[in-house]
Structures are given as structure tokens and as C-alpha cells.
Amino acid sequence: MKIKLISSLVLLCLATLSVPAQKLTIGIESGTNFSNLRKTFDYERFASVAGPINGFVVKYDLSNWIYLSSGANHTSYCFNEANNSSFYDKSWLVNSYLPVPEQEIAPYFSVYTPRYNFLRIPLLLKFKTPGRVNLEFGGGAYYAFLTNDEFRGKDRDLYTKEYIAENFPKMTDWGWILASSLNYQINNRWSVFVNGQVTYGHENYFKDVEGKMGSSEISLGIGYRPFATEKLFQIPDSVARNVSILPHSGIIVSQVKSSSNTSKYKPSVGLSSGISYKFQLDNNPDIIVGTWYDRKGYKQNNNGEQTTIYIPADNQPERQLLSEVQLDYLTVPILLDISIGRKIVSHFNIGTYFSLLQNAFAEGEITLKSETGHGYQISKHYFNESLDLWFKKYDFGFMGSYQVHVPVFKWADAFVSVNQSYGMIDILNNSKVAQSTINAIDNQKIQNWSTSIHFGLSIPVNQKQKP
């Protein structure tokens, strides 16, 4: 598999040199990634830490609608690896006559911040809209080489072959990329773009949890056509005039519908942001497709035994659990849009969505109170747990929204929208592997329900300026 992938990338680079030069674009990009470790076993939490991305891109237009993209970039995957048990405990012992000063147990956890540097070579097929402003989306594969000095540099010679085989990570990786970008053609030769993508690695880099590298990334870049002709820039914009870009940001109030003990789960508030593309058809309805980031989840405030789902704690009335479960999703909505009005326009959207889980974790504290012969003792247990094994890697459901668009700028309308989504599947991982490892699913089913409020702009592409 590796040899075939490398051979394909080499052939692509050689083929690029022989293609008609006027269809070639070269450029540079720089940005940030937020690493996601996709684990099989659910021990420690590997919290994401931002890392840099820098590299160059090569694009070749197959047509006005499709192009191939390759190049090379250097990126770092960084994490904060912490023990998921507890950070520290505090205890108070109060005597009937004399209070004892607060006693704090010293923290016993440690935080390790691993950093893995990779040189990646991607190969992507992307679809784009014609016009001066291009909306681009697609996917493909990548091959990567580990570049850490401690693994590949002269320090490697200090270790035996047996130690390297047992303790060193693999020197290469490969995986998949889903990407979406926005490109603006400044003139016949120069362009600028913003690119967002998610990656899914294949190799295990943390053997104890079988952790595979992944990331959510955003980058900015500049493109240049060294052999462009005037004809290339004369692209018909009839399609592009029927496309609008809708960036947005807002809040999302999430809750879960549970098969039992629904009242034990409280709503959670998170961030929702993203970008949508509206394709205006000859007649209503229009079509909206987007890429959104949603932080969903829920809270617990009860005497439960488990930090993730509600399981009553038997014979522990003095137990208090405060837990917030946070689920980060990359969501792709597909909606039909019907509009009413002229100056101030109302939009009614209805459709479906598909989500990929990026991160899952729980934070909070457990308070235990116990009576003693001389008073009572209170201990607080703080936790920060990874929940990768608890939840399925995807979600699916239906979505509806209402938007009000108001003309504000000559080049864009502002809008406010209220969105309601209903998850249709049980998001708890009920596989045999998960149940044998967790032993706490307790035959419960949980579905995501959420309400979000978005503020954004509706920007027609290559539109005629408003009077």
C-alpha cells in the first residue's frame, strides 16, 4: 500500500511538469492545525494544542469545474496528555469543638506535551465553481514523513535496534483529507485563498491507546499562475452569480434525548461557527451546503456514579456529581431554502445533516461527604476524562431553520438565524469492544438535540453592486 501510494505521488509530480503550463498554479500557504487523537482505548485525555502549518501547493486545472492539487507542507501535531483520574483532592475535617485547618493533598498528576512533526505530501481532487471567486471542495489522501530530530536525527544512534523497534513511533503515516476552500482571483496571475480541512491518519502513534493522528486545520495562501494567458481569466460568471457565501458564528444550546432518566441531563451551551454555500436555482427552492463546527454536549448535576451517563450511586446520598460532557462535531448540512420578501427577506430552511465527531471529553468534579465520630470529611475529586470510546464517530439527523436577511452593505446582507436539529441515531457506542471496555452503557440510548442562534453575512459571488 505504501509503495503504491508513494509511486502515485511521484508520478503525479512528474506528470505536473509535462502538463500545459497555462493550467498550472503554484502557491504558498501558512496556518494552524488543532490536533485530534483518534483512540481505540479510552485511557488518558490528549487535549488539542495548536500547531503550525507551512508549505507550498501546486494546482492543475482539469476543467473549469475540477482540478488536482498537490504540494508539500510541514506541520506539527501537539497534545497535552494528562492523567484522566483526578487532578487533586481537598479534604476538610471539622471537630465538634475545634475546627482543623483545611488540608490539601499535593497534586499527583503529570502533564506531558508530545509533539510530532510531519512533512506531508497531499493528493486532492477538488470541485470548484467558475468565476472570479471560486468555492472549492473535495478530498483525497496524503503521505507523511516523521521529521522529529529525536527519532530521525543523530540522537537515534544512541539507541539499540531493539529499543527503537519497541519504543519509537513509525517513521511514516498516511491517511485521508476532506477539504473546502474559498479562492479569489485578484488578476490574471495572482489569487488568494483560505482553506479548511480535516485529516484522518492511519498509523498508530500512541501504542498503549492505539492512537491515530488527525487534525482540524485552517490556512491562508497566495497562488500564482506563471504562464497565464488573458483567455484564462475570461471565465464566464453566469454560474458564479448564482452562488452566495454565508459565513456565520453564534451559540448552540444542546441537550440530549435519553431512553431513560432524561431529567438527569441538563442543557449545555457551546460555540457554533462555519461557512455555507447557497446555490440559487432558476426557481425556488435554493440549495445550501456548508461546513460547520458545533460544540454539542450536556451536563449532569446529580448523585450519579458515572461522569458520562446517569447511573444512580447506590447508598451514597452524600455524593454530588457536576459533569459537563463536550462533543465537538464537524457538521455538513444539506438544506432546501425558500425565501419570502424583497427588502427584508425571510428564509425557511429544511433538510438533513451529517456530523463527524472530532473530540469527546468530560470535565467536572465529584464531592463526597462522609460522617466521622469527630465531625465530617468532605473530599473533592476533579476529573478531565477522554470519552473517545463512549461515543460513535458520527451523527445524523434533520434540521430546520428560519433566517432574516437585512441589506447592510453594498456587497452583502446581514442575517440572523435560529436553527433546530434533531439527531436520529443513538450516539452512544454500543459495539462489543466498547461495552467490554466500559461496562457502563447500561442499555441507554442518547440522541443529540440542539438549538443554535447564528449571526452572519450573505455575500453574493460576483454580484452586481447594489445602487
Short mmCIF file of C-alpha atoms in Angstrom, two decimals:
data_model
loop_
_atom_site.label_atom_id
_atom_site.label_comp_id
_atom_site.label_asym_id
_atom_site.label_seq_id
_atom_site.Cartn_x
_atom_site.Cartn_y
_atom_site.Cartn_z
CA MET A 1 0.00 0.00 0.00
CA LYS A 2 2.79 2.42 0.95
CA ILE A 3 4.83 1.67 -2.18
CA LYS A 4 1.78 2.17 -4.41
CA LEU A 5 0.93 5.47 -2.70
CA ILE A 6 4.49 6.82 -2.98
CA SER A 7 4.65 5.75 -6.64
CA SER A 8 1.37 7.53 -7.36
CA LEU A 9 2.61 10.76 -5.78
CA VAL A 10 5.89 10.60 -7.73
CA LEU A 11 4.03 10.02 -10.99
CA LEU A 12 1.75 12.96 -10.18
CA CYS A 13 4.73 15.27 -9.67
CA LEU A 14 6.32 14.10 -12.93
CA ALA A 15 3.04 14.47 -14.79
CA THR A 16 2.66 18.01 -13.44
CA LEU A 17 5.90 19.00 -15.16
CA SER A 18 4.57 17.95 -18.55
CA VAL A 19 1.05 19.42 -18.46
CA PRO A 20 0.11 22.54 -20.40
CA ALA A 21 1.77 25.29 -18.38
CA GLN A 22 -1.10 27.77 -18.60
CA LYS A 23 -3.25 25.47 -16.46
CA LEU A 24 -0.71 25.39 -13.64
CA THR A 25 -0.92 27.36 -10.37
CA ILE A 26 1.76 27.37 -7.69
CA GLY A 27 1.48 28.97 -4.28
CA ILE A 28 2.41 29.07 -0.62
CA GLU A 29 0.23 28.58 2.47
CA SER A 30 0.51 29.10 6.22
CA GLY A 31 -1.91 28.35 9.01
CA THR A 32 -2.79 26.43 12.15
CA ASN A 33 -3.94 22.92 12.98
CA PHE A 34 -5.77 21.61 16.03
CA SER A 35 -4.76 18.00 16.57
CA ASN A 36 -7.24 15.21 17.23
CA LEU A 37 -6.00 11.86 18.51
CA ARG A 38 -8.41 9.12 17.47
CA LYS A 39 -8.02 6.38 20.06
CA THR A 40 -9.20 2.79 20.26
CA PHE A 41 -8.73 2.58 24.03
CA ASP A 42 -10.06 5.21 26.38
CA TYR A 43 -7.41 5.98 28.99
CA GLU A 44 -5.91 9.46 29.07
CA ARG A 45 -7.18 12.64 27.52
CA PHE A 46 -4.97 14.13 24.82
CA ALA A 47 -6.12 17.75 24.76
CA SER A 48 -5.55 19.56 21.49
CA VAL A 49 -2.80 22.19 21.25
CA ALA A 50 -2.49 24.44 18.20
CA GLY A 51 0.40 23.69 15.86
CA PRO A 52 1.79 25.45 12.75
CA ILE A 53 1.32 24.58 9.06
CA ASN A 54 3.63 25.90 6.34
CA GLY A 55 4.18 24.72 2.80
CA PHE A 56 3.58 25.14 -0.92
CA VAL A 57 0.77 23.99 -3.19
CA VAL A 58 0.59 23.00 -6.85
CA LYS A 59 -2.75 23.03 -8.69
CA TYR A 60 -3.61 21.79 -12.15
CA ASP A 61 -6.99 22.61 -13.75
CA LEU A 62 -8.59 19.61 -15.41
CA SER A 63 -11.56 21.80 -16.43
CA ASN A 64 -13.46 24.87 -15.25
CA TRP A 65 -15.04 22.65 -12.59
CA ILE A 66 -12.34 20.22 -11.42
CA TYR A 67 -8.67 20.44 -10.51
CA LEU A 68 -5.92 18.34 -8.93
CA SER A 69 -3.92 19.69 -6.00
CA SER A 70 -0.65 18.50 -4.50
CA GLY A 71 2.49 20.03 -2.97
CA ALA A 72 4.17 19.63 0.40
CA ASN A 73 3.67 21.12 3.84
CA HIS A 74 5.28 20.80 7.26
CA THR A 75 3.02 20.60 10.29
CA SER A 76 3.21 19.75 13.99
CA TYR A 77 0.67 17.68 15.93
CA CYS A 78 0.74 18.74 19.59
CA PHE A 79 -1.18 17.47 22.63
CA ASN A 80 -1.47 17.94 26.38
CA GLU A 81 -1.50 14.40 27.72
CA ALA A 82 -2.86 14.29 31.29
CA ASN A 83 -3.93 11.55 33.65
CA ASN A 84 -7.70 11.22 33.43
CA SER A 85 -8.22 10.10 37.01
CA SER A 86 -8.09 13.21 39.15
CA PHE A 87 -6.11 16.39 39.44
CA TYR A 88 -6.20 16.83 43.19
CA ASP A 89 -8.28 16.25 46.28
CA LYS A 90 -9.16 18.62 49.11
CA SER A 91 -10.41 17.47 52.49
CA TRP A 92 -11.84 19.24 55.50
CA LEU A 93 -12.07 17.65 58.93
CA VAL A 94 -14.27 19.56 61.38
CA ASN A 95 -14.26 18.63 65.09
CA SER A 96 -17.27 19.32 67.26
CA TYR A 97 -15.15 21.66 69.40
CA LEU A 98 -12.11 22.71 67.36
CA PRO A 99 -12.06 23.08 63.54
CA VAL A 100 -8.98 21.57 61.90
CA PRO A 101 -7.33 23.78 59.25
CA GLU A 102 -8.00 22.82 55.64
CA GLN A 103 -5.70 20.07 54.45
CA GLU A 104 -4.82 19.92 50.79
CA ILE A 105 -3.27 16.84 49.26
CA ALA A 106 -0.47 17.70 46.86
CA PRO A 107 -1.29 17.17 43.18
CA TYR A 108 -0.01 13.86 41.90
CA PHE A 109 -0.83 14.14 38.22
CA SER A 110 1.64 14.95 35.47
CA VAL A 111 1.11 16.62 32.09
CA TYR A 112 3.19 15.51 29.12
CA THR A 113 3.14 17.50 25.88
CA PRO A 114 4.23 15.32 22.96
CA ARG A 115 4.94 16.98 19.63
CA TYR A 116 5.13 15.14 16.33
CA ASN A 117 6.41 16.94 13.23
CA PHE A 118 5.46 15.70 9.77
CA LEU A 119 6.34 16.53 6.19
CA ARG A 120 3.11 15.78 4.30
CA ILE A 121 2.51 15.28 0.60
CA PRO A 122 -1.23 15.51 -0.23
CA LEU A 123 -3.05 14.50 -3.39
CA LEU A 124 -6.54 16.01 -3.67
CA LEU A 125 -9.31 16.15 -6.24
CA LYS A 126 -11.44 19.27 -5.83
CA PHE A 127 -14.57 20.61 -7.46
CA LYS A 128 -14.90 24.37 -7.92
CA THR A 129 -17.39 26.92 -9.13
CA PRO A 130 -16.37 29.05 -12.13
CA GLY A 131 -15.82 32.76 -11.73
CA ARG A 132 -13.53 35.21 -10.07
CA VAL A 133 -14.49 33.90 -6.64
CA ASN A 134 -14.24 30.10 -6.51
CA LEU A 135 -15.86 27.84 -3.94
CA GLU A 136 -13.83 24.66 -3.79
CA PHE A 137 -14.45 21.37 -2.00
CA GLY A 138 -13.15 17.82 -2.30
CA GLY A 139 -10.83 15.31 -0.74
CA GLY A 140 -8.04 12.83 -1.20
CA ALA A 141 -5.10 11.18 0.54
CA TYR A 142 -1.73 12.15 1.96
CA TYR A 143 1.59 10.51 2.76
CA ALA A 144 3.72 11.90 5.59
CA PHE A 145 7.26 11.55 6.93
CA LEU A 146 8.06 12.00 10.62
CA THR A 147 10.82 14.64 10.98
CA ASN A 148 11.45 14.82 14.76
CA ASP A 149 15.18 15.03 15.49
CA GLU A 150 14.87 12.72 18.48
CA PHE A 151 13.57 9.98 16.17
CA ARG A 152 15.43 10.61 12.90
CA GLY A 153 18.44 12.74 13.93
CA LYS A 154 21.84 11.81 15.29
CA ASP A 155 20.37 11.02 18.72
CA ARG A 156 18.79 7.96 17.13
CA ASP A 157 22.25 6.33 17.04
CA LEU A 158 22.33 6.31 20.84
CA TYR A 159 19.71 3.56 21.00
CA THR A 160 19.80 -0.10 20.08
CA LYS A 161 17.71 -1.53 17.27
CA GLU A 162 15.63 -3.44 19.81
CA TYR A 163 14.86 -0.27 21.80
CA ILE A 164 13.96 1.64 18.63
CA ALA A 165 11.62 -1.12 17.46
CA GLU A 166 9.89 -1.23 20.86
CA ASN A 167 9.63 2.48 21.72
CA PHE A 168 9.95 4.65 18.61
CA PRO A 169 6.89 5.61 16.55
CA LYS A 170 6.59 4.74 12.89
CA MET A 171 8.59 6.98 10.59
CA THR A 172 5.74 7.40 8.08
CA ASP A 173 1.99 7.85 8.07
CA TRP A 174 -0.78 8.06 5.51
CA GLY A 175 -4.41 8.99 5.69
CA TRP A 176 -7.37 10.87 4.25
CA ILE A 177 -8.27 14.55 3.83
CA LEU A 178 -11.61 16.33 3.47
CA ALA A 179 -11.16 19.95 2.38
CA SER A 180 -13.10 23.08 1.49
CA SER A 181 -11.67 26.42 0.40
CA LEU A 182 -12.52 29.86 -0.92
CA ASN A 183 -10.34 31.33 -3.71
CA TYR A 184 -10.33 34.91 -5.01
CA GLN A 185 -8.66 35.63 -8.37
CA ILE A 186 -7.08 39.10 -7.97
CA ASN A 187 -5.98 39.33 -11.60
CA ASN A 188 -4.83 37.09 -14.44
CA ARG A 189 -1.90 35.69 -12.43
CA TRP A 190 -2.41 36.26 -8.70
CA SER A 191 -5.00 34.81 -6.32
CA VAL A 192 -5.54 34.45 -2.57
CA PHE A 193 -7.33 31.65 -0.76
CA VAL A 194 -8.44 30.38 2.64
CA ASN A 195 -8.55 26.63 3.13
CA GLY A 196 -10.15 24.49 5.85
CA GLN A 197 -9.69 20.74 6.14
CA VAL A 198 -9.79 17.72 8.44
CA THR A 199 -7.32 14.82 8.31
CA TYR A 200 -7.63 11.20 9.41
CA GLY A 201 -4.37 9.29 9.91
CA HIS A 202 -3.95 5.53 9.54
CA GLU A 203 -0.92 4.58 11.67
CA ASN A 204 -0.86 4.13 15.48
CA TYR A 205 1.49 6.61 17.19
CA PHE A 206 0.45 6.00 20.81
CA LYS A 207 0.64 2.22 21.16
CA ASP A 208 -0.99 1.94 24.59
CA VAL A 209 -4.24 3.55 23.36
CA GLU A 210 -3.82 2.78 19.63
CA GLY A 211 -3.95 6.50 18.89
CA LYS A 212 -4.08 7.70 15.28
CA MET A 213 -3.20 11.25 14.28
CA GLY A 214 -5.89 13.58 13.00
CA SER A 215 -6.45 17.32 12.82
CA SER A 216 -8.75 20.20 12.01
CA GLU A 217 -6.87 22.86 10.06
CA ILE A 218 -7.22 26.33 8.57
CA SER A 219 -4.67 28.11 6.38
CA LEU A 220 -4.25 31.20 4.22
CA GLY A 221 -2.33 31.25 0.96
CA ILE A 222 -1.30 33.05 -2.22
CA GLY A 223 -1.44 31.48 -5.66
CA TYR A 224 0.45 32.44 -8.84
CA ARG A 225 -0.02 31.38 -12.48
CA PRO A 226 3.44 31.74 -14.04
CA PHE A 227 2.29 31.04 -17.62
CA ALA A 228 -1.21 32.52 -17.60
CA THR A 229 -2.81 33.98 -20.70
CA GLU A 230 -5.56 36.55 -20.93
CA LYS A 231 -8.04 33.93 -22.13
CA LEU A 232 -7.77 32.00 -18.89
CA PHE A 233 -9.11 34.89 -16.87
CA GLN A 234 -12.12 35.34 -19.12
CA ILE A 235 -14.17 32.71 -17.28
CA PRO A 236 -17.95 33.02 -17.64
CA ASP A 237 -19.52 34.09 -14.37
CA SER A 238 -23.11 33.07 -15.09
CA VAL A 239 -22.89 30.20 -12.60
CA ALA A 240 -20.93 32.17 -10.01
CA ARG A 241 -23.58 34.90 -9.97
CA ASN A 242 -25.98 32.28 -8.64
CA VAL A 243 -23.76 31.39 -5.67
CA SER A 244 -23.64 33.12 -2.28
CA ILE A 245 -21.22 32.63 0.61
CA LEU A 246 -22.69 32.63 4.14
CA PRO A 247 -20.11 32.75 6.95
CA HIS A 248 -21.61 32.70 10.45
CA SER A 249 -20.85 32.44 14.15
CA GLY A 250 -23.04 32.04 17.21
CA ILE A 251 -24.01 29.87 20.13
CA ILE A 252 -25.58 26.43 20.32
CA VAL A 253 -27.72 25.13 23.19
CA SER A 254 -27.52 21.35 23.23
CA GLN A 255 -29.45 18.72 25.10
CA VAL A 256 -29.93 15.00 24.75
CA LYS A 257 -32.98 12.83 24.44
CA SER A 258 -32.35 9.73 26.53
CA SER A 259 -34.22 6.45 26.61
CA SER A 260 -34.21 6.70 30.43
CA ASN A 261 -33.56 9.35 33.09
CA THR A 262 -33.90 12.24 30.63
CA SER A 263 -34.43 14.69 33.51
CA LYS A 264 -30.92 13.92 34.78
CA TYR A 265 -29.32 15.50 31.72
CA LYS A 266 -29.13 19.31 31.58
CA PRO A 267 -28.56 21.58 28.54
CA SER A 268 -25.07 22.76 27.63
CA VAL A 269 -24.04 25.95 25.80
CA GLY A 270 -21.24 25.90 23.23
CA LEU A 271 -19.83 27.60 20.15
CA SER A 272 -21.18 27.17 16.64
CA SER A 273 -19.48 28.63 13.57
CA GLY A 274 -18.86 27.81 9.96
CA ILE A 275 -19.45 28.69 6.34
CA SER A 276 -22.25 27.75 3.93
CA TYR A 277 -22.64 27.97 0.19
CA LYS A 278 -26.03 28.77 -1.35
CA PHE A 279 -26.69 27.65 -4.92
CA GLN A 280 -29.57 29.65 -6.40
CA LEU A 281 -31.59 27.60 -8.86
CA ASP A 282 -33.83 29.01 -11.59
CA ASN A 283 -36.83 28.61 -9.31
CA ASN A 284 -37.22 28.18 -5.55
CA PRO A 285 -36.11 26.33 -3.54
CA ASP A 286 -32.37 27.03 -3.46
CA ILE A 287 -29.80 24.57 -2.05
CA ILE A 288 -27.49 25.26 0.90
CA VAL A 289 -24.42 23.13 1.65
CA GLY A 290 -21.98 24.00 4.42
CA THR A 291 -19.20 23.01 6.78
CA TRP A 292 -19.92 23.87 10.42
CA TYR A 293 -18.15 23.36 13.71
CA ASP A 294 -20.55 22.64 16.60
CA ARG A 295 -19.69 22.02 20.24
CA LYS A 296 -22.60 19.95 21.50
CA GLY A 297 -22.97 18.10 24.79
CA TYR A 298 -24.85 18.10 28.06
CA LYS A 299 -24.41 18.46 31.83
CA GLN A 300 -25.12 16.37 34.89
CA ASN A 301 -25.85 17.69 38.39
CA ASN A 302 -26.92 14.73 40.49
CA ASN A 303 -25.59 11.92 42.67
CA GLY A 304 -24.71 9.70 39.70
CA GLU A 305 -21.98 7.09 39.71
CA GLN A 306 -20.73 7.72 36.15
CA THR A 307 -19.39 11.00 34.73
CA THR A 308 -20.69 10.32 31.20
CA ILE A 309 -24.19 8.84 31.56
CA TYR A 310 -26.51 8.75 34.53
CA ILE A 311 -26.17 5.64 36.68
CA PRO A 312 -27.51 6.02 40.24
CA ALA A 313 -24.92 5.77 43.02
CA ASP A 314 -26.32 3.20 45.44
CA ASN A 315 -26.20 4.03 49.14
CA GLN A 316 -24.33 7.32 48.58
CA PRO A 317 -26.81 10.12 49.29
CA GLU A 318 -23.93 12.48 50.14
CA ARG A 319 -22.39 12.20 46.68
CA GLN A 320 -22.66 15.19 44.32
CA LEU A 321 -21.59 14.95 40.67
CA LEU A 322 -21.06 18.03 38.47
CA SER A 323 -20.09 16.93 34.98
CA GLU A 324 -20.04 18.62 31.57
CA VAL A 325 -19.71 16.37 28.52
CA GLN A 326 -18.45 18.22 25.44
CA LEU A 327 -18.75 16.76 21.94
CA ASP A 328 -17.04 18.55 19.05
CA TYR A 329 -18.61 17.84 15.66
CA LEU A 330 -17.76 18.78 12.10
CA THR A 331 -21.20 19.10 10.54
CA VAL A 332 -22.22 19.10 6.87
CA PRO A 333 -25.82 20.35 6.40
CA ILE A 334 -27.78 19.97 3.15
CA LEU A 335 -30.81 22.25 3.17
CA LEU A 336 -33.55 23.47 0.87
CA ASP A 337 -34.11 27.23 1.11
CA ILE A 338 -37.39 29.05 0.39
CA SER A 339 -37.37 32.86 0.56
CA ILE A 340 -40.19 35.35 1.00
CA GLY A 341 -39.92 39.14 0.73
CA ARG A 342 -37.97 41.77 -1.18
CA LYS A 343 -36.09 44.26 1.01
CA ILE A 344 -36.12 42.34 4.29
CA VAL A 345 -36.18 38.69 3.23
CA SER A 346 -37.31 35.72 5.31
CA HIS A 347 -35.71 32.34 4.57
CA PHE A 348 -37.11 28.97 5.61
CA ASN A 349 -34.64 26.05 5.51
CA ILE A 350 -35.31 22.36 5.94
CA GLY A 351 -33.09 19.36 5.31
CA THR A 352 -30.64 16.93 6.83
CA TYR A 353 -27.16 16.93 8.33
CA PHE A 354 -24.26 14.54 8.79
CA SER A 355 -21.65 15.06 11.53
CA LEU A 356 -18.19 13.61 12.22
CA LEU A 357 -17.08 13.54 15.87
CA GLN A 358 -13.73 15.29 16.38
CA ASN A 359 -13.33 15.32 20.19
CA ALA A 360 -15.22 13.94 23.18
CA PHE A 361 -14.37 14.63 26.81
CA ALA A 362 -15.87 15.32 30.24
CA GLU A 363 -14.81 17.85 32.87
CA GLY A 364 -16.12 18.43 36.37
CA GLU A 365 -15.91 17.44 40.00
CA ILE A 366 -17.28 14.87 42.41
CA THR A 367 -17.93 15.89 46.03
CA LEU A 368 -18.16 13.22 48.72
CA LYS A 369 -19.25 13.91 52.28
CA SER A 370 -18.74 11.30 54.98
CA GLU A 371 -19.61 11.44 58.68
CA THR A 372 -16.97 10.61 61.30
CA GLY A 373 -17.02 10.27 65.04
CA HIS A 374 -15.44 13.72 65.37
CA GLY A 375 -17.30 15.58 62.65
CA TYR A 376 -17.35 15.05 58.90
CA GLN A 377 -14.98 14.93 55.94
CA ILE A 378 -15.53 16.44 52.51
CA SER A 379 -13.36 15.47 49.55
CA LYS A 380 -13.49 16.93 46.05
CA HIS A 381 -12.35 14.90 43.10
CA TYR A 382 -11.61 16.88 39.91
CA PHE A 383 -11.61 14.99 36.63
CA ASN A 384 -10.81 15.63 32.97
CA GLU A 385 -11.59 12.48 31.02
CA SER A 386 -11.35 11.39 27.42
CA LEU A 387 -14.56 9.85 26.09
CA ASP A 388 -13.46 8.71 22.64
CA LEU A 389 -14.65 5.16 23.20
CA TRP A 390 -18.02 6.19 24.65
CA PHE A 391 -19.49 7.78 21.51
CA LYS A 392 -19.94 6.87 17.88
CA LYS A 393 -17.77 8.72 15.39
CA TYR A 394 -20.74 10.14 13.51
CA ASP A 395 -24.23 11.58 13.91
CA PHE A 396 -27.13 12.05 11.52
CA GLY A 397 -30.44 13.87 11.73
CA PHE A 398 -32.83 16.50 10.41
CA MET A 399 -32.51 20.26 10.61
CA GLY A 400 -34.74 23.28 10.13
CA SER A 401 -34.05 26.99 10.41
CA TYR A 402 -35.52 30.45 9.97
CA GLN A 403 -33.36 33.35 8.73
CA VAL A 404 -33.97 37.07 8.38
CA HIS A 405 -31.75 38.86 5.86
CA VAL A 406 -31.34 42.63 6.04
CA PRO A 407 -29.36 44.72 3.49
CA VAL A 408 -26.46 46.38 5.33
CA PHE A 409 -23.56 46.71 2.86
CA LYS A 410 -23.49 47.18 -0.89
CA TRP A 411 -21.73 43.86 -1.19
CA ALA A 412 -23.54 41.80 1.47
CA ASP A 413 -26.64 41.30 3.59
CA ALA A 414 -26.52 40.58 7.33
CA PHE A 415 -28.67 37.80 8.73
CA VAL A 416 -29.84 36.26 11.98
CA SER A 417 -30.94 32.65 12.02
CA VAL A 418 -32.44 30.21 14.51
CA ASN A 419 -31.65 26.56 13.79
CA GLN A 420 -33.19 23.45 15.29
CA SER A 421 -31.68 19.98 14.79
CA TYR A 422 -32.93 16.54 15.80
CA GLY A 423 -30.49 13.65 15.90
CA MET A 424 -31.98 10.40 14.63
CA ILE A 425 -29.41 7.87 15.86
CA ASP A 426 -28.13 6.70 19.23
CA ILE A 427 -24.74 8.40 19.66
CA LEU A 428 -23.55 6.02 22.40
CA ASN A 429 -21.08 3.45 21.14
CA ASN A 430 -22.80 0.13 21.69
CA SER A 431 -20.20 -2.03 19.95
CA LYS A 432 -18.95 -5.16 21.69
CA VAL A 433 -15.47 -3.65 22.07
CA ALA A 434 -16.85 -0.53 23.75
CA GLN A 435 -19.18 -2.42 26.05
CA SER A 436 -16.48 -4.87 27.12
CA THR A 437 -14.13 -1.98 27.91
CA ILE A 438 -16.53 0.49 29.54
CA ASN A 439 -19.05 -1.86 31.20
CA ALA A 440 -21.36 1.09 31.88
CA ILE A 441 -23.55 1.71 28.84
CA ASP A 442 -26.42 0.23 30.87
CA ASN A 443 -28.61 -0.21 27.75
CA GLN A 444 -29.21 3.52 27.48
CA LYS A 445 -29.75 5.37 24.22
CA ILE A 446 -28.93 9.06 23.71
CA GLN A 447 -29.74 11.34 20.78
CA ASN A 448 -28.44 14.85 20.08
CA TRP A 449 -30.98 17.69 20.01
CA SER A 450 -29.87 21.31 19.72
CA THR A 451 -30.95 24.89 19.10
CA SER A 452 -28.49 27.44 17.72
CA ILE A 453 -28.55 31.18 17.03
CA HIS A 454 -26.27 32.41 14.24
CA PHE A 455 -25.17 35.85 13.13
CA GLY A 456 -23.61 36.11 9.70
CA LEU A 457 -23.31 37.65 6.26
CA SER A 458 -24.75 36.63 2.91
CA ILE A 459 -22.23 37.56 0.21
CA PRO A 460 -23.27 37.03 -3.43
CA VAL A 461 -20.35 35.97 -5.60
CA ASN A 462 -19.58 38.33 -8.49
CA GLN A 463 -22.80 40.16 -7.84
CA LYS A 464 -23.75 43.43 -9.45
CA GLN A 465 -23.28 46.25 -7.00
CA LYS A 466 -26.40 47.47 -5.29
CA PRO A 467 -27.45 51.05 -6.08
#
